[in-house]
Every structure is written in C-alpha cells, then in structure tokens.
Amino acid sequence: MTIAGLFVVGAPGGTRQKTYPADPMTTLATLQVGQSTVIAASETSTLNGRRRTVATPVTVHYLACGRLPVGEDAVAVRLYKVDSRSLILDRMRKEQLTVTSVVYAMPLASGFPVALANPKTASRLEHRPQS
C-alpha cells in the first residue's frame, strides 16, 4: 500500500510497515519547483528474527512541472524525485539502510502517478544501523 502512489506504507498484516507522523501529501503541496524537503518516517520490520523500528526519512525533490504525453492526450504533471529509505539484509545477513530513488510524474488532476522511472540500479547503501 502507498499514499498517492508515492509514499510506501506496507501491506496490511505484512512484516514491514512504514508510518509518517504527518501527512506527506500536505508537505508535498508546499513545495515549489526546485525545492526539496525531508519527510519524517519510520519503518517497523522484522529482520534476523528481531523486530525493530528505525527512522527512514523520505526526501522529495520537486524537479519540474509540464505536460506529459499519455495516449492521445498531454497530461499536466509535476515531476518528483522521491528517495525512500528501507532496512534490508545484505548477502552477509547484516542489516543495511538503503535508499531507493524513483522519479514520479504526478498528474495535477488524478493524484496518482502516470509514469515513473526506477532503474534497477536505483538503490544505494546509506549506512549500516548500529545494534
């Protein structure tokens, strides 16, 4: 599950849940082209048999606005780059905090993405959480 297709929440009853102390869409609405913001979030997950909650802030960059061809129409959109953090296990079964960067084209009318760019190489290691 997500909020507006941009902010991961997690599946009901899943092993990974993300919470936001404030509505991220309210924060998103305050941005102007070229601005960025960090939205507070935390993730609760079970890794290595241990349940943990860690800070996983989301960074949003408002890249541009314009029109995107969708079918026969040109849809007015805003482009946002969203850097989401997530706790994972690496190949050595050590916990890692990674960042996944995705660019979303959000139409002004519907509020859900009409396009996104998420190359398979979009994730990077941010840091290793302290035990």
CSV table of N, CA and C in Angstrom, one decimal:
chain,number,residue,atom,x,y,z
A,1,MET,N,0.8,-1.2,0.0
A,1,MET,CA,0.0,0.0,0.0
A,1,MET,C,0.9,1.2,0.0
A,2,THR,N,0.3,2.3,-0.6
A,2,THR,CA,1.1,3.6,-0.6
A,2,THR,C,0.1,4.7,-0.3
A,3,ILE,N,0.7,5.9,-0.1
A,3,ILE,CA,-0.1,7.1,-0.1
A,3,ILE,C,0.1,7.8,-1.4
A,4,ALA,N,-1.0,7.9,-2.2
A,4,ALA,CA,-1.0,8.5,-3.5
A,4,ALA,C,0.0,7.9,-4.5
A,5,GLY,N,0.4,6.7,-4.3
A,5,GLY,CA,1.4,6.0,-5.2
A,5,GLY,C,2.8,6.4,-4.9
A,6,LEU,N,3.1,7.4,-4.0
A,6,LEU,CA,4.4,7.9,-3.8
A,6,LEU,C,5.1,7.4,-2.5
A,7,PHE,N,4.3,7.3,-1.5
A,7,PHE,CA,4.9,7.0,-0.2
A,7,PHE,C,4.5,5.7,0.3
A,8,VAL,N,5.5,4.8,0.5
A,8,VAL,CA,5.2,3.4,0.9
A,8,VAL,C,4.7,3.4,2.3
A,9,VAL,N,3.6,2.5,2.5
A,9,VAL,CA,3.1,2.3,3.9
A,9,VAL,C,3.3,0.9,4.3
A,10,GLY,N,3.1,-0.1,3.4
A,10,GLY,CA,3.2,-1.5,3.6
A,10,GLY,C,1.9,-2.2,3.5
A,11,ALA,N,2.0,-3.5,3.3
A,11,ALA,CA,0.8,-4.3,3.2
A,11,ALA,C,0.1,-4.6,4.5
A,12,PRO,N,-1.2,-4.6,4.6
A,12,PRO,CA,-1.9,-4.9,5.9
A,12,PRO,C,-1.4,-6.3,6.4
A,13,GLY,N,-1.0,-6.4,7.6
A,13,GLY,CA,-0.5,-7.6,8.2
A,13,GLY,C,0.9,-8.0,7.7
A,14,GLY,N,1.5,-7.2,6.9
A,14,GLY,CA,2.9,-7.5,6.4
A,14,GLY,C,3.9,-7.4,7.5
A,15,THR,N,5.2,-7.8,7.1
A,15,THR,CA,6.3,-7.8,8.1
A,15,THR,C,7.0,-6.5,8.1
A,16,ARG,N,6.6,-5.5,7.2
A,16,ARG,CA,7.2,-4.2,7.1
A,16,ARG,C,6.1,-3.2,7.0
A,17,GLN,N,6.2,-2.2,8.0
A,17,GLN,CA,5.2,-1.1,8.0
A,17,GLN,C,5.9,0.2,8.1
A,18,LYS,N,5.5,1.2,7.3
A,18,LYS,CA,6.1,2.5,7.4
A,18,LYS,C,5.0,3.5,7.9
A,19,THR,N,5.4,4.4,8.8
A,19,THR,CA,4.5,5.3,9.3
A,19,THR,C,5.1,6.7,9.2
A,20,TYR,N,4.2,7.7,9.0
A,20,TYR,CA,4.5,9.1,8.9
A,20,TYR,C,3.8,9.9,9.9
A,21,PRO,N,4.5,10.7,10.8
A,21,PRO,CA,3.9,11.4,11.8
A,21,PRO,C,3.0,12.5,11.3
A,22,ALA,N,3.2,13.0,10.1
A,22,ALA,CA,2.4,14.0,9.4
A,22,ALA,C,2.0,13.5,8.0
A,23,ASP,N,0.9,14.0,7.5
A,23,ASP,CA,0.5,13.6,6.1
A,23,ASP,C,1.6,14.1,5.1
A,24,PRO,N,2.2,13.2,4.4
A,24,PRO,CA,3.3,13.6,3.5
A,24,PRO,C,2.7,14.4,2.3
A,25,MET,N,1.5,14.2,2.0
A,25,MET,CA,0.9,15.0,0.8
A,25,MET,C,0.7,16.4,1.2
A,26,THR,N,0.5,16.7,2.5
A,26,THR,CA,0.4,18.1,2.9
A,26,THR,C,1.7,18.8,2.7
A,27,THR,N,2.8,18.1,3.1
A,27,THR,CA,4.2,18.7,2.9
A,27,THR,C,4.5,18.8,1.5
A,28,LEU,N,4.1,17.8,0.7
A,28,LEU,CA,4.4,17.9,-0.8
A,28,LEU,C,3.8,19.1,-1.4
A,29,ALA,N,2.6,19.4,-1.0
A,29,ALA,CA,1.8,20.6,-1.6
A,29,ALA,C,2.5,21.9,-1.3
A,30,THR,N,3.4,22.0,-0.4
A,30,THR,CA,4.1,23.3,-0.1
A,30,THR,C,5.3,23.5,-0.9
A,31,LEU,N,5.8,22.5,-1.7
A,31,LEU,CA,7.0,22.7,-2.5
A,31,LEU,C,6.8,23.5,-3.7
A,32,GLN,N,7.8,24.2,-4.1
A,32,GLN,CA,7.8,24.9,-5.4
A,32,GLN,C,8.9,24.2,-6.2
A,33,VAL,N,8.8,24.4,-7.6
A,33,VAL,CA,9.8,23.7,-8.5
A,33,VAL,C,11.2,24.1,-8.0
A,34,GLY,N,12.1,23.1,-7.9
A,34,GLY,CA,13.4,23.2,-7.5
A,34,GLY,C,13.7,23.1,-6.0
A,35,GLN,N,12.6,23.0,-5.2
A,35,GLN,CA,12.7,22.8,-3.8
A,35,GLN,C,12.7,21.3,-3.4
A,36,SER,N,13.3,21.1,-2.2
A,36,SER,CA,13.4,19.7,-1.7
A,36,SER,C,12.9,19.8,-0.2
A,37,THR,N,12.5,18.6,0.3
A,37,THR,CA,12.1,18.6,1.7
A,37,THR,C,12.4,17.1,2.2
A,38,VAL,N,12.5,17.0,3.5
A,38,VAL,CA,12.7,15.7,4.1
A,38,VAL,C,11.4,15.5,4.9
A,39,ILE,N,10.8,14.4,4.7
A,39,ILE,CA,9.5,14.0,5.3
A,39,ILE,C,9.9,12.9,6.4
A,40,ALA,N,9.6,13.2,7.6
A,40,ALA,CA,9.8,12.2,8.7
A,40,ALA,C,9.0,10.9,8.4
A,41,ALA,N,9.7,9.8,8.7
A,41,ALA,CA,9.0,8.5,8.6
A,41,ALA,C,9.8,7.5,9.4
A,42,SER,N,9.1,6.4,9.8
A,42,SER,CA,9.8,5.3,10.5
A,42,SER,C,9.3,4.0,9.9
A,43,GLU,N,10.1,3.0,10.0
A,43,GLU,CA,9.8,1.7,9.5
A,43,GLU,C,9.9,0.7,10.6
A,44,THR,N,8.9,-0.1,10.7
A,44,THR,CA,8.9,-1.2,11.7
A,44,THR,C,9.0,-2.5,10.9
A,45,SER,N,10.0,-3.3,11.1
A,45,SER,CA,10.1,-4.6,10.4
A,45,SER,C,10.8,-5.6,11.2
A,46,THR,N,10.7,-6.9,10.8
A,46,THR,CA,11.3,-8.0,11.5
A,46,THR,C,12.4,-8.5,10.6
A,47,LEU,N,13.7,-8.4,11.0
A,47,LEU,CA,14.8,-8.9,10.3
A,47,LEU,C,15.7,-9.7,11.3
A,48,ASN,N,16.2,-10.8,10.8
A,48,ASN,CA,17.1,-11.6,11.6
A,48,ASN,C,16.3,-12.0,12.9
A,49,GLY,N,15.0,-12.2,12.8
A,49,GLY,CA,14.2,-12.6,14.0
A,49,GLY,C,14.0,-11.5,15.0
A,50,ARG,N,14.4,-10.3,14.7
A,50,ARG,CA,14.3,-9.2,15.6
A,50,ARG,C,13.4,-8.1,15.1
A,51,ARG,N,12.4,-7.7,15.9
A,51,ARG,CA,11.5,-6.6,15.4
A,51,ARG,C,12.2,-5.3,15.8
A,52,ARG,N,12.3,-4.3,14.8
A,52,ARG,CA,12.9,-3.1,15.1
A,52,ARG,C,12.1,-1.9,14.4
A,53,THR,N,12.2,-0.8,15.0
A,53,THR,CA,11.7,0.4,14.4
A,53,THR,C,12.9,1.4,14.2
A,54,VAL,N,13.1,1.8,12.9
A,54,VAL,CA,14.2,2.7,12.6
A,54,VAL,C,13.6,3.9,11.9
A,55,ALA,N,14.3,5.1,12.0
A,55,ALA,CA,14.0,6.2,11.2
A,55,ALA,C,14.3,6.0,9.8
A,56,THR,N,13.4,6.3,8.9
A,56,THR,CA,13.6,6.1,7.4
A,56,THR,C,13.0,7.3,6.7
A,57,PRO,N,13.6,8.5,6.9
A,57,PRO,CA,13.0,9.7,6.3
A,57,PRO,C,13.0,9.6,4.8
A,58,VAL,N,12.0,10.3,4.2
A,58,VAL,CA,11.9,10.3,2.7
A,58,VAL,C,12.2,11.7,2.3
A,59,THR,N,13.1,11.8,1.3
A,59,THR,CA,13.5,13.1,0.7
A,59,THR,C,12.8,13.2,-0.6
A,60,VAL,N,12.1,14.4,-0.8
A,60,VAL,CA,11.3,14.6,-2.0
A,60,VAL,C,11.9,15.9,-2.7
A,61,HIS,N,12.2,15.8,-4.0
A,61,HIS,CA,12.7,16.9,-4.8
A,61,HIS,C,11.7,17.2,-5.8
A,62,TYR,N,11.2,18.4,-5.9
A,62,TYR,CA,10.2,18.8,-6.9
A,62,TYR,C,11.0,19.3,-8.1
A,63,LEU,N,11.1,18.4,-9.1
A,63,LEU,CA,12.0,18.7,-10.2
A,63,LEU,C,11.5,19.6,-11.3
A,64,ALA,N,10.2,19.5,-11.7
A,64,ALA,CA,9.7,20.3,-12.8
A,64,ALA,C,8.2,20.1,-12.8
A,65,CYS,N,7.6,20.9,-13.6
A,65,CYS,CA,6.2,20.7,-14.0
A,65,CYS,C,6.0,20.9,-15.5
A,66,GLY,N,5.0,20.4,-16.1
A,66,GLY,CA,4.9,20.5,-17.5
A,66,GLY,C,3.8,19.5,-18.0
A,67,ARG,N,3.9,19.1,-19.3
A,67,ARG,CA,2.9,18.2,-19.9
A,67,ARG,C,3.6,17.0,-20.4
A,68,LEU,N,2.9,15.8,-20.1
A,68,LEU,CA,3.5,14.5,-20.5
A,68,LEU,C,2.5,13.8,-21.4
A,69,PRO,N,2.9,13.4,-22.6
A,69,PRO,CA,2.0,12.7,-23.5
A,69,PRO,C,1.6,11.3,-22.9
A,70,VAL,N,0.3,11.1,-22.8
A,70,VAL,CA,-0.3,9.9,-22.3
A,70,VAL,C,-1.4,9.5,-23.2
A,71,GLY,N,-1.2,8.5,-24.0
A,71,GLY,CA,-2.1,8.1,-25.1
A,71,GLY,C,-2.3,9.3,-26.1
A,72,GLU,N,-3.5,9.7,-26.3
A,72,GLU,CA,-3.8,10.8,-27.2
A,72,GLU,C,-3.7,12.2,-26.6
A,73,ASP,N,-3.5,12.2,-25.3
A,73,ASP,CA,-3.6,13.5,-24.5
A,73,ASP,C,-2.2,13.9,-24.0
A,74,ALA,N,-2.1,15.2,-23.7
A,74,ALA,CA,-1.0,15.7,-23.0
A,74,ALA,C,-1.5,16.1,-21.6
A,75,VAL,N,-1.0,15.3,-20.6
A,75,VAL,CA,-1.4,15.5,-19.2
A,75,VAL,C,-0.5,16.4,-18.5
A,76,ALA,N,-1.1,17.4,-17.7
A,76,ALA,CA,-0.3,18.3,-16.9
A,76,ALA,C,0.2,17.5,-15.7
A,77,VAL,N,1.5,17.6,-15.5
A,77,VAL,CA,2.1,16.8,-14.4
A,77,VAL,C,3.2,17.6,-13.6
A,78,ARG,N,3.5,17.1,-12.5
A,78,ARG,CA,4.6,17.6,-11.7
A,78,ARG,C,5.5,16.4,-11.5
A,79,LEU,N,6.8,16.6,-11.7
A,79,LEU,CA,7.8,15.6,-11.6
A,79,LEU,C,8.5,15.7,-10.2
A,80,TYR,N,8.4,14.6,-9.5
A,80,TYR,CA,9.0,14.5,-8.1
A,80,TYR,C,10.0,13.4,-8.1
A,81,LYS,N,11.2,13.6,-7.6
A,81,LYS,CA,12.2,12.5,-7.3
A,81,LYS,C,12.0,12.2,-5.8
A,82,VAL,N,11.7,10.9,-5.5
A,82,VAL,CA,11.5,10.5,-4.1
A,82,VAL,C,12.6,9.5,-3.7
A,83,ASP,N,13.3,9.9,-2.7
A,83,ASP,CA,14.4,9.0,-2.2
A,83,ASP,C,13.8,8.4,-0.9
A,84,SER,N,13.5,7.1,-1.0
A,84,SER,CA,12.9,6.3,0.2
A,84,SER,C,13.9,5.4,0.8
A,85,ARG,N,14.0,5.4,2.1
A,85,ARG,CA,14.9,4.6,2.8
A,85,ARG,C,14.2,3.3,3.3
A,86,SER,N,14.9,2.2,3.4
A,86,SER,CA,14.4,1.0,3.9
A,86,SER,C,15.5,0.1,4.5
A,87,LEU,N,15.1,-0.6,5.6
A,87,LEU,CA,16.0,-1.5,6.2
A,87,LEU,C,16.0,-2.9,5.5
A,88,ILE,N,17.2,-3.4,5.1
A,88,ILE,CA,17.2,-4.7,4.4
A,88,ILE,C,18.3,-5.5,5.1
A,89,LEU,N,18.4,-6.8,4.7
A,89,LEU,CA,19.5,-7.6,5.0
A,89,LEU,C,20.4,-7.8,3.8
A,90,ASP,N,21.7,-7.6,3.9
A,90,ASP,CA,22.6,-7.8,2.8
A,90,ASP,C,22.9,-9.3,2.6
A,91,ARG,N,23.8,-9.6,1.7
A,91,ARG,CA,24.2,-11.0,1.5
A,91,ARG,C,24.8,-11.7,2.7
A,92,MET,N,25.4,-10.9,3.5
A,92,MET,CA,26.1,-11.4,4.7
A,92,MET,C,25.1,-11.5,5.9
A,93,ARG,N,23.8,-11.2,5.6
A,93,ARG,CA,22.7,-11.1,6.6
A,93,ARG,C,22.9,-10.0,7.7
A,94,LYS,N,23.6,-8.9,7.2
A,94,LYS,CA,23.8,-7.8,8.1
A,94,LYS,C,22.7,-6.8,7.7
A,95,GLU,N,22.2,-6.0,8.6
A,95,GLU,CA,21.2,-5.0,8.4
A,95,GLU,C,21.8,-3.8,7.7
A,96,GLN,N,21.2,-3.3,6.6
A,96,GLN,CA,21.6,-2.2,5.9
A,96,GLN,C,20.5,-1.2,5.7
A,97,LEU,N,20.7,0.1,5.7
A,97,LEU,CA,19.7,1.0,5.4
A,97,LEU,C,20.0,1.5,4.0
A,98,THR,N,19.1,1.2,3.0
A,98,THR,CA,19.3,1.6,1.6
A,98,THR,C,18.4,2.7,1.3
A,99,VAL,N,18.7,3.4,0.1
A,99,VAL,CA,17.9,4.4,-0.4
A,99,VAL,C,17.5,4.1,-1.8
A,100,THR,N,16.3,4.1,-2.1
A,100,THR,CA,15.8,3.9,-3.5
A,100,THR,C,15.2,5.2,-4.0
A,101,SER,N,15.7,5.6,-5.2
A,101,SER,CA,15.3,6.8,-5.8
A,101,SER,C,14.4,6.5,-7.0
A,102,VAL,N,13.2,7.1,-7.0
A,102,VAL,CA,12.3,7.0,-8.1
A,102,VAL,C,11.8,8.4,-8.5
A,103,VAL,N,11.7,8.6,-9.8
A,103,VAL,CA,11.1,9.8,-10.3
A,103,VAL,C,9.6,9.5,-10.7
A,104,TYR,N,8.7,10.3,-10.2
A,104,TYR,CA,7.3,10.1,-10.5
A,104,TYR,C,6.7,11.3,-11.3
A,105,ALA,N,5.9,11.0,-12.2
A,105,ALA,CA,5.1,12.1,-12.9
A,105,ALA,C,3.7,12.0,-12.3
A,106,MET,N,3.4,13.0,-11.6
A,106,MET,CA,2.1,13.1,-10.9
A,106,MET,C,1.2,14.1,-11.6
A,107,PRO,N,0.1,13.5,-12.2
A,107,PRO,CA,-0.9,14.4,-12.9
A,107,PRO,C,-1.6,15.4,-11.9
A,108,LEU,N,-1.8,16.6,-12.3
A,108,LEU,CA,-2.5,17.5,-11.5
A,108,LEU,C,-3.9,17.1,-11.1
A,109,ALA,N,-4.6,16.4,-12.1
A,109,ALA,CA,-6.0,16.1,-11.9
A,109,ALA,C,-6.2,14.8,-11.0
A,110,SER,N,-5.5,13.7,-11.2
A,110,SER,CA,-5.9,12.5,-10.6
A,110,SER,C,-5.2,12.2,-9.2
A,111,GLY,N,-4.0,12.7,-9.1
A,111,GLY,CA,-3.2,12.5,-7.9
A,111,GLY,C,-2.5,11.2,-7.7
A,112,PHE,N,-2.5,10.3,-8.8
A,112,PHE,CA,-1.7,9.1,-8.8
A,112,PHE,C,-0.8,9.1,-10.0
A,113,PRO,N,0.4,8.5,-9.8
A,113,PRO,CA,1.5,8.6,-10.9
A,113,PRO,C,1.0,8.1,-12.2
A,114,VAL,N,1.3,8.8,-13.3
A,114,VAL,CA,1.1,8.3,-14.6
A,114,VAL,C,2.3,7.7,-15.3
A,115,ALA,N,3.5,8.0,-14.7
A,115,ALA,CA,4.8,7.4,-15.2
A,115,ALA,C,5.8,7.5,-14.0
A,116,LEU,N,6.7,6.6,-14.1
A,116,LEU,CA,7.8,6.6,-13.1
A,116,LEU,C,9.1,6.1,-13.8
A,117,ALA,N,10.2,6.5,-13.2
A,117,ALA,CA,11.5,6.0,-13.7
A,117,ALA,C,12.2,5.3,-12.4
A,118,ASN,N,12.4,4.0,-12.5
A,118,ASN,CA,13.0,3.3,-11.4
A,118,ASN,C,14.0,2.3,-12.0
A,119,PRO,N,15.2,2.7,-12.4
A,119,PRO,CA,16.1,1.7,-12.9
A,119,PRO,C,16.5,0.7,-11.8
A,120,LYS,N,16.9,-0.5,-12.2
A,120,LYS,CA,17.2,-1.5,-11.3
A,120,LYS,C,18.4,-1.1,-10.4
A,121,THR,N,19.2,-0.1,-10.9
A,121,THR,CA,20.3,0.4,-10.1
A,121,THR,C,20.0,1.6,-9.2
A,122,ALA,N,18.7,1.8,-8.9
A,122,ALA,CA,18.3,3.0,-8.2
A,122,ALA,C,18.6,2.9,-6.7
A,123,SER,N,18.9,1.7,-6.2
A,123,SER,CA,19.1,1.6,-4.7
A,123,SER,C,20.6,1.8,-4.4
A,124,ARG,N,20.9,2.4,-3.3
A,124,ARG,CA,22.2,2.5,-2.8
A,124,ARG,C,22.3,2.4,-1.3
A,125,LEU,N,23.4,1.9,-0.8
A,125,LEU,CA,23.6,1.8,0.6
A,125,LEU,C,23.7,3.2,1.3
A,126,GLU,N,23.0,3.4,2.3
A,126,GLU,CA,23.2,4.7,3.1
A,126,GLU,C,24.0,4.5,4.3
A,127,HIS,N,23.7,3.6,5.2
A,127,HIS,CA,24.6,3.3,6.3
A,127,HIS,C,24.1,2.0,6.9
A,128,ARG,N,25.0,1.5,7.8
A,128,ARG,CA,24.7,0.3,8.5
A,128,ARG,C,24.2,0.7,9.9
A,129,PRO,N,23.0,0.3,10.3
A,129,PRO,CA,22.4,0.7,11.6
A,129,PRO,C,23.3,0.1,12.7
A,130,GLN,N,23.4,0.8,13.8
A,130,GLN,CA,24.1,0.3,15.0
A,130,GLN,C,23.2,-0.6,15.8
A,131,SER,N,23.8,-1.7,16.3
A,131,SER,CA,23.0,-2.6,17.1
A,131,SER,C,22.7,-2.1,18.4
